[in-house]
Amino acid sequence: MVAASLFAPVFLAGLAAAKVCTNVTVPVNIDARQGVFNVPTLQSNLDATTFALNFTRQGTNFTNVALTGYQTLQFSANISAKYCRPDNDNSTNPTVQVLAHGIGFDKRYVCTQ
Amino acid sequence: MCSSYWDLPFNNYNYSYVDVALSRGFHTVSIDRYGIGNSSHGEPLNQVQAPAEVSALLEVSNMLRNGTFPSVNTKFNKVVHVGHSFGSAQSYVLSAMYPNATDGVVLTGFSMNATWLPATVADWNLHLARLNQPLRFGNVTIGRQSRWSSKYLSTNTVQLIQSALSFIGINFGNYAVWEEIATTEVGDIINGYNATVAPVAQNLPTGYLSWSDFTANIYAFLTPGMFDIGFGLFAEMTKQPVTLGEIFTLANGAPETSPFTGPVQVLTGENDQIYCGGDCLATGGVGPSIPDAVRSAFPSARTFEAYIQPHTGHGINFHYNSTVSACREPTLL
């Protein structure tokens, strides 16, 4: 185990150099049909708690209560992305993985470096 | 790479699923979902919702397939989607609405069971993001050039707060002060205070919310004893908000099944509180695991596998076992 931990920094350094990454801003055209909700603008943390209470109340579907209708939105936005490929990539037909993070995180969820 | 990676110590939070994917020859594109991080921040109630985010995900995917993704010359014949949590839900919706837009789906930190969503929202103790972390999400910038700010910035934060409390008669030992900072909203409020590079204050509208502190984060995302406290604090310091519109569309509006005919893998931590109520294997005799039920949402999938990662909560990548799960994903692609 001691030998492994002595070896580790060299091994990690080798791994870290094995990729080429680029930060990219991707302009996208968003086209989405989604709900129009009526919730008074939150003014305080107290309002945030009221929202949470409303949302979690048993016997009530607050999403339905707040929904006033639907709209189709079409607008431009920017997506911040990080593209990575292997440094010695010689594949003729590589597969790309699109990685989508969850709530409370961002793209660093899959790579903290 | 994977067999030796399992033995390596957890080092300076240099976690990278991307490295593992690249070692297998994949290219990766990790995104900040629309509304979050460095992507555009829209109106939080009626603009930043799941459908708009799925639309952005579709656009990114199509660009990669068409060879029109900025800065990348490759035209990819195969585009697969690997999501976590809400990212999984959106990848699922993508496969259901646009099955030809994806060649494989890996849904991590996910199940189809929304039973514990109210408990999660309750745990989060949602506060306005701009009040919770004002230096990142509010309208506050601490100048690092002035005489005053540079004097206090160089002082150890724990000592600073300890002195301030002592000045008004509250005398705490070092560890108690650490707890009062790290495990309460105090730590969030001052987050970014003495960062080497000053955070950019995003001045988000009030409809952007966040959970109140590190302990709320632990409850929803982490399994006690199975993660490095320092890495957990890193997660808290670098967290992102959630919008009202996202909360409304977390579970609502998704199609019941997806017509996708390719490979599907689900990978969820055994102790996932959000999607399994803390125990993915406690199914009451119905199926091998709670995430396994995602199978019925993919009746036409070529292959389906649900893998439960032991000793792991919802935030899979922040646990000690994270390299194991990284090597497990996506073995079917």
XYZ file of C-alpha atoms in Angstrom:
446
model
C 0.000 0.000 0.000
C 2.915 2.356 0.784
C 4.497 1.532 -2.556
C 1.217 2.258 -4.304
C 0.908 5.710 -2.704
C 4.494 6.588 -3.635
C 3.734 5.587 -7.201
C 0.457 7.479 -7.300
C 1.603 11.071 -7.941
C 3.660 10.037 -10.987
C 0.803 7.930 -12.312
C -1.738 10.730 -11.813
C 0.524 13.256 -13.509
C 0.732 10.936 -16.496
C -3.044 10.617 -16.591
C -3.601 14.348 -16.265
C -1.516 15.035 -19.358
C -3.436 12.507 -21.436
C -6.284 14.720 -22.533
C -6.857 17.865 -24.565
C -9.765 20.018 -23.383
C -11.320 23.173 -24.795
C -13.796 25.520 -23.153
C -16.512 26.324 -25.666
C -19.476 28.703 -25.639
C -22.203 27.091 -27.717
C -24.958 29.346 -29.080
C -28.206 27.380 -29.190
C -31.726 28.074 -30.411
C -34.107 26.918 -27.732
C -37.572 25.849 -28.826
C -39.719 24.569 -25.991
C -43.357 24.289 -25.047
C -43.648 24.683 -21.319
C -45.938 25.734 -18.521
C -46.701 29.286 -17.446
C -46.795 29.337 -13.655
C -48.187 32.021 -11.419
C -46.038 32.408 -8.305
C -45.626 35.857 -6.718
C -42.056 37.075 -7.022
C -40.082 35.858 -4.033
C -38.911 38.741 -1.855
C -37.199 36.895 0.963
C -36.141 33.589 2.467
C -39.536 33.562 4.185
C -41.174 33.479 0.750
C -38.867 30.627 -0.267
C -40.104 28.626 2.732
C -43.709 29.406 1.827
C -43.042 28.077 -1.674
C -41.524 24.878 -0.277
C -44.534 24.385 1.995
C -46.928 24.889 -0.896
C -44.962 22.538 -3.135
C -44.842 19.731 -0.588
C -48.375 19.980 0.814
C -50.041 16.565 0.773
C -53.399 16.349 -0.946
C -52.629 19.301 -3.225
C -50.861 19.287 -6.576
C -49.326 22.732 -6.304
C -47.887 22.448 -9.808
C -51.427 22.243 -11.159
C -52.607 25.028 -8.862
C -49.872 27.389 -10.053
C -50.203 26.463 -13.743
C -52.130 29.046 -15.788
C -51.467 27.670 -19.245
C -48.728 26.835 -21.749
C -46.538 28.769 -24.107
C -43.996 27.970 -26.777
C -40.751 29.810 -26.260
C -38.166 30.297 -28.981
C -35.050 32.180 -28.016
C -31.280 32.124 -28.239
C -29.049 31.163 -25.361
C -25.452 30.210 -24.704
C -24.419 26.861 -23.308
C -21.071 26.726 -21.552
C -19.376 23.467 -22.502
C -16.055 21.719 -22.103
C -14.935 19.415 -24.920
C -12.269 16.803 -24.172
C -10.560 14.216 -26.326
C -7.706 11.794 -25.688
C -4.323 13.379 -26.388
C -3.175 10.538 -28.643
C -6.541 10.126 -30.307
C -6.178 8.244 -33.567
C -9.651 6.740 -33.841
C -11.397 7.290 -37.144
C -14.898 7.079 -35.731
C -14.958 8.181 -32.099
C -18.094 8.236 -29.962
C -18.834 11.385 -27.994
C -20.493 11.401 -24.588
C -22.676 14.393 -23.737
C -22.546 14.775 -19.952
C -25.474 16.511 -18.224
C -25.109 17.342 -14.516
C -27.822 17.387 -11.828
C -29.284 19.983 -9.506
C -26.816 21.836 -7.364
C -23.788 21.087 -9.518
C -22.315 22.149 -12.842
C -20.024 20.546 -15.410
C -17.304 20.190 -12.776
C -19.314 17.223 -11.430
C -17.570 15.021 -14.017
C -14.149 16.635 -13.753
C -12.973 18.878 -10.951
C -9.791 19.917 -12.711
C -6.438 2.252 -16.197
C -9.480 1.265 -14.169
C -7.892 -1.582 -12.273
C -5.087 0.618 -10.934
C -7.359 3.587 -10.403
C -9.293 1.688 -7.745
C -6.195 1.543 -5.539
C -5.215 5.171 -5.709
C -5.893 7.462 -2.770
C -8.441 10.238 -3.081
C -6.083 13.047 -3.966
C -6.758 16.764 -3.766
C -10.279 16.231 -5.085
C -8.818 15.624 -8.540
C -11.772 13.527 -9.522
C -12.324 12.992 -13.207
C -14.906 10.754 -14.811
C -13.787 12.420 -18.040
C -10.324 10.838 -17.711
C -11.879 7.397 -17.452
C -14.114 7.971 -20.484
C -11.181 9.266 -22.520
C -9.039 6.275 -21.525
C -11.643 4.159 -23.314
C -11.451 6.243 -26.463
C -14.578 8.366 -25.938
C -14.633 12.083 -26.511
C -16.687 14.065 -23.991
C -18.705 17.260 -23.929
C -19.725 18.327 -20.436
C -22.237 21.146 -20.324
C -23.639 23.576 -17.825
C -27.374 23.082 -18.314
C -29.282 26.094 -19.642
C -29.866 28.474 -16.729
C -26.974 27.169 -14.646
C -23.288 27.900 -14.121
C -21.708 29.740 -17.027
C -24.590 29.100 -19.404
C -27.201 31.810 -19.982
C -29.350 32.630 -16.958
C -32.966 33.063 -18.000
C -36.088 34.049 -16.106
C -36.267 31.483 -13.300
C -39.997 30.710 -13.149
C -41.220 30.339 -16.726
C -38.057 30.234 -18.811
C -35.548 28.018 -16.974
C -37.548 24.785 -16.929
C -36.786 21.212 -18.002
C -38.253 21.499 -21.549
C -35.996 24.473 -22.409
C -32.994 22.617 -20.988
C -33.841 19.496 -22.990
C -34.079 21.673 -26.092
C -30.574 23.014 -25.433
C -29.329 19.450 -24.878
C -30.830 18.434 -28.228
C -29.140 21.356 -29.994
C -25.737 20.450 -28.552
C -26.216 16.803 -29.529
C -27.267 17.617 -33.095
C -24.304 19.946 -33.575
C -21.911 17.156 -32.588
C -23.624 14.809 -35.013
C -23.636 17.380 -37.827
C -20.070 18.529 -37.282
C -21.209 22.072 -36.420
C -20.205 22.105 -32.762
C -17.978 25.189 -32.291
C -14.217 24.535 -32.187
C -14.637 20.830 -32.966
C -13.999 19.535 -36.472
C -15.221 15.998 -35.883
C -18.590 14.848 -37.126
C -19.630 12.179 -34.661
C -21.556 9.167 -35.911
C -22.396 8.146 -32.379
C -23.565 10.555 -29.686
C -24.396 9.031 -26.325
C -25.826 10.705 -23.263
C -24.622 10.301 -19.703
C -26.632 12.180 -17.116
C -26.691 12.632 -13.368
C -29.950 13.207 -11.451
C -31.874 15.996 -13.210
C -29.416 15.558 -16.101
C -30.561 11.925 -16.260
C -34.212 12.960 -16.261
C -33.490 15.311 -19.155
C -31.477 12.699 -21.044
C -34.437 10.328 -20.597
C -36.862 12.930 -21.988
C -34.463 13.517 -24.899
C -34.520 9.800 -25.717
C -38.312 9.759 -25.452
C -39.021 12.838 -27.569
C -36.095 12.514 -29.994
C -35.016 8.850 -29.993
C -32.871 9.321 -33.107
C -30.842 12.019 -31.367
C -29.062 9.544 -29.102
C -27.185 6.269 -29.551
C -26.972 5.276 -25.893
C -28.264 6.457 -22.566
C -26.587 6.198 -19.168
C -28.740 7.506 -16.326
C -26.815 7.929 -13.089
C -28.246 9.006 -9.750
C -31.723 8.199 -11.036
C -34.922 6.221 -10.683
C -38.527 6.702 -11.815
C -39.757 6.963 -8.226
C -40.690 10.496 -7.116
C -41.930 9.450 -3.677
C -39.071 11.130 -1.835
C -39.038 14.387 -3.779
C -41.087 16.252 -1.147
C -38.715 15.072 1.584
C -35.804 16.316 -0.519
C -37.374 19.742 -0.996
C -38.052 19.903 2.729
C -34.462 18.954 3.560
C -33.061 21.547 1.186
C -34.523 24.339 3.322
C -34.473 26.488 0.195
C -33.214 30.025 0.487
C -32.646 32.685 -2.139
C -29.336 31.882 -3.829
C -28.398 35.575 -3.896
C -28.680 35.673 -0.088
C -27.159 32.261 0.546
C -23.934 32.924 -1.382
C -23.921 36.663 -2.083
C -20.385 36.765 -3.494
C -21.310 34.210 -6.171
C -25.034 34.697 -6.796
C -25.817 38.106 -5.323
C -24.635 41.578 -6.025
C -21.614 41.774 -3.742
C -18.002 42.178 -4.755
C -15.188 42.531 -2.267
C -12.452 44.721 -3.656
C -9.097 43.141 -3.201
C -7.111 46.297 -3.729
C -8.273 48.511 -0.869
C -6.352 48.877 2.361
C -9.276 47.642 4.433
C -10.143 44.549 2.434
C -6.553 43.374 2.013
C -6.025 43.706 5.763
C -8.955 41.408 6.627
C -8.587 39.073 3.638
C -5.193 37.966 4.884
C -6.594 37.017 8.281
C -7.544 33.409 8.807
C -11.332 33.281 8.530
C -11.804 31.097 11.599
C -9.719 33.451 13.716
C -11.552 36.451 12.310
C -14.965 35.095 13.227
C -13.717 33.752 16.540
C -12.452 37.244 17.415
C -15.696 38.878 16.325
C -17.791 36.505 18.441
C -15.451 36.882 21.402
C -15.743 40.656 21.100
C -19.480 40.362 21.827
C -18.985 37.794 24.573
C -19.439 34.516 22.696
C -16.300 32.508 23.392
C -15.939 29.431 21.181
C -13.067 27.014 20.869
C -11.539 26.473 17.425
C -13.570 23.401 16.522
C -16.878 24.960 17.558
C -16.115 27.983 15.392
C -15.264 25.650 12.502
C -18.654 23.971 12.912
C -20.476 27.309 13.135
C -18.889 28.277 9.831
C -18.738 25.001 7.902
C -22.075 23.440 8.889
C -24.303 26.513 8.849
C -25.295 29.208 6.373
C -22.458 31.364 7.790
C -20.038 29.358 5.687
C -22.140 29.922 2.571
C -22.551 33.654 3.197
C -18.796 34.227 3.349
C -18.025 31.723 0.563
C -15.599 33.325 -1.838
C -14.497 35.856 0.764
C -10.847 34.910 0.719
C -10.695 33.072 -2.590
C -7.474 33.628 -4.507
C -9.488 34.561 -7.578
C -12.508 36.666 -6.675
C -15.796 35.023 -7.663
C -17.943 36.712 -10.291
C -21.191 37.839 -8.637
C -23.987 36.695 -10.959
C -26.711 38.915 -9.456
C -29.379 36.255 -9.970
C -33.099 37.001 -9.590
C -34.828 35.763 -6.456
C -36.365 32.785 -8.278
C -32.946 31.112 -8.176
C -32.817 29.094 -4.953
C -30.310 26.977 -3.094
C -30.287 24.669 -0.087
C -29.264 26.447 3.069
C -25.990 24.798 4.137
C -23.523 21.910 4.062
C -25.632 19.656 6.309
C -28.648 20.024 4.003
C -26.261 19.082 1.180
C -25.077 15.987 3.079
C -28.620 14.792 3.784
C -29.675 14.893 0.134
C -26.453 14.002 -1.656
C -23.891 12.274 0.559
C -23.551 9.144 2.714
C -21.884 9.882 6.066
C -18.529 8.146 6.422
C -18.330 7.457 2.682
C -16.978 10.804 1.527
C -14.055 13.095 2.294
C -15.319 16.048 4.366
C -13.038 18.400 2.473
C -14.453 17.232 -0.832
C -17.975 17.653 0.538
C -17.140 21.222 1.517
C -15.738 21.743 -1.986
C -19.125 20.634 -3.336
C -20.885 23.138 -1.061
C -18.555 25.971 -2.055
C -18.983 25.308 -5.772
C -22.712 24.463 -5.711
C -25.179 25.830 -8.207
C -28.767 27.029 -7.685
C -32.068 25.513 -8.769
C -34.893 27.586 -10.253
C -38.585 27.634 -9.400
C -39.332 26.463 -12.939
C -36.963 23.521 -12.535
C -38.643 22.466 -9.292
C -42.032 22.528 -11.052
C -40.673 20.400 -13.918
C -38.457 17.993 -11.943
C -40.832 15.111 -12.297
C -43.833 16.549 -14.121
C -44.417 16.345 -17.839
C -42.065 13.498 -18.687
C -43.385 10.798 -21.048
C -44.136 7.485 -19.344
C -42.054 5.476 -21.776
C -39.331 6.067 -24.292
C -39.312 4.387 -27.736
C -35.490 4.366 -27.714
C -34.114 1.109 -29.130
C -30.440 1.387 -28.153
C -28.545 0.441 -24.976
C -29.609 1.827 -21.603
C -27.736 1.731 -18.312
C -28.863 3.049 -14.943
C -26.293 3.552 -12.186
C -27.444 4.764 -8.767
C -25.863 4.862 -5.326
C -27.282 2.332 -2.870
C -28.028 5.069 -0.304
C -29.534 7.565 -2.741
C -31.954 9.592 -0.605
C -33.651 11.501 -3.421
C -34.453 8.666 -5.790
C -34.546 5.685 -3.390
C -35.440 7.140 -0.016
C -32.001 6.136 1.253
C -32.033 2.446 0.302
C -32.238 1.383 -3.322
C -32.438 -2.295 -2.409
C -35.464 -1.975 -0.104
C -38.111 -2.657 -2.722
C -40.590 -4.555 -0.571
C -40.048 -7.564 -2.816
C -40.879 -5.759 -6.055
C -37.846 -6.169 -8.322
C -34.127 -6.267 -7.509
C -33.805 -2.505 -6.892
C -35.808 0.705 -7.125
C -33.810 2.011 -10.111
C -34.339 -1.316 -11.912
C -37.938 -0.243 -12.508
C -36.628 2.240 -15.090
C -36.578 -0.878 -17.281
C -40.311 -0.589 -17.897
C -39.825 2.944 -19.257
C -37.596 1.504 -21.998
C -39.662 -1.388 -23.420
C -37.737 -1.356 -26.727
C -34.196 -0.917 -25.446
C -31.655 -3.277 -27.000
C -30.058 -3.823 -23.602
C -30.900 -2.579 -20.131
C -28.823 -2.789 -16.977
C -29.366 -1.238 -13.566
C -26.276 -1.166 -11.355
C -26.433 -0.213 -7.675
C -23.194 1.254 -6.342
C -22.534 0.254 -2.714
C -21.696 2.749 0.050
C -22.749 5.662 -2.130
C -25.409 8.345 -1.915
C -26.983 10.538 -4.576
C -23.899 12.608 -5.373
C -22.045 9.564 -6.676
C -18.857 11.290 -7.809
C -18.179 12.778 -4.362
C -17.927 9.424 -2.596
C -14.869 7.289 -1.965
C -16.222 4.665 -4.377
C -16.457 7.145 -7.223
C -13.654 5.644 -9.299
C -15.408 2.282 -9.143
C -18.607 3.766 -10.535
C -16.706 5.786 -13.148
C -15.168 2.577 -14.423
C -18.548 0.870 -14.421
C -20.216 3.507 -16.563
C -20.816 2.964 -19.532
C -19.734 -0.596 -20.090
C -22.438 -1.216 -22.625
C -21.677 1.619 -25.010
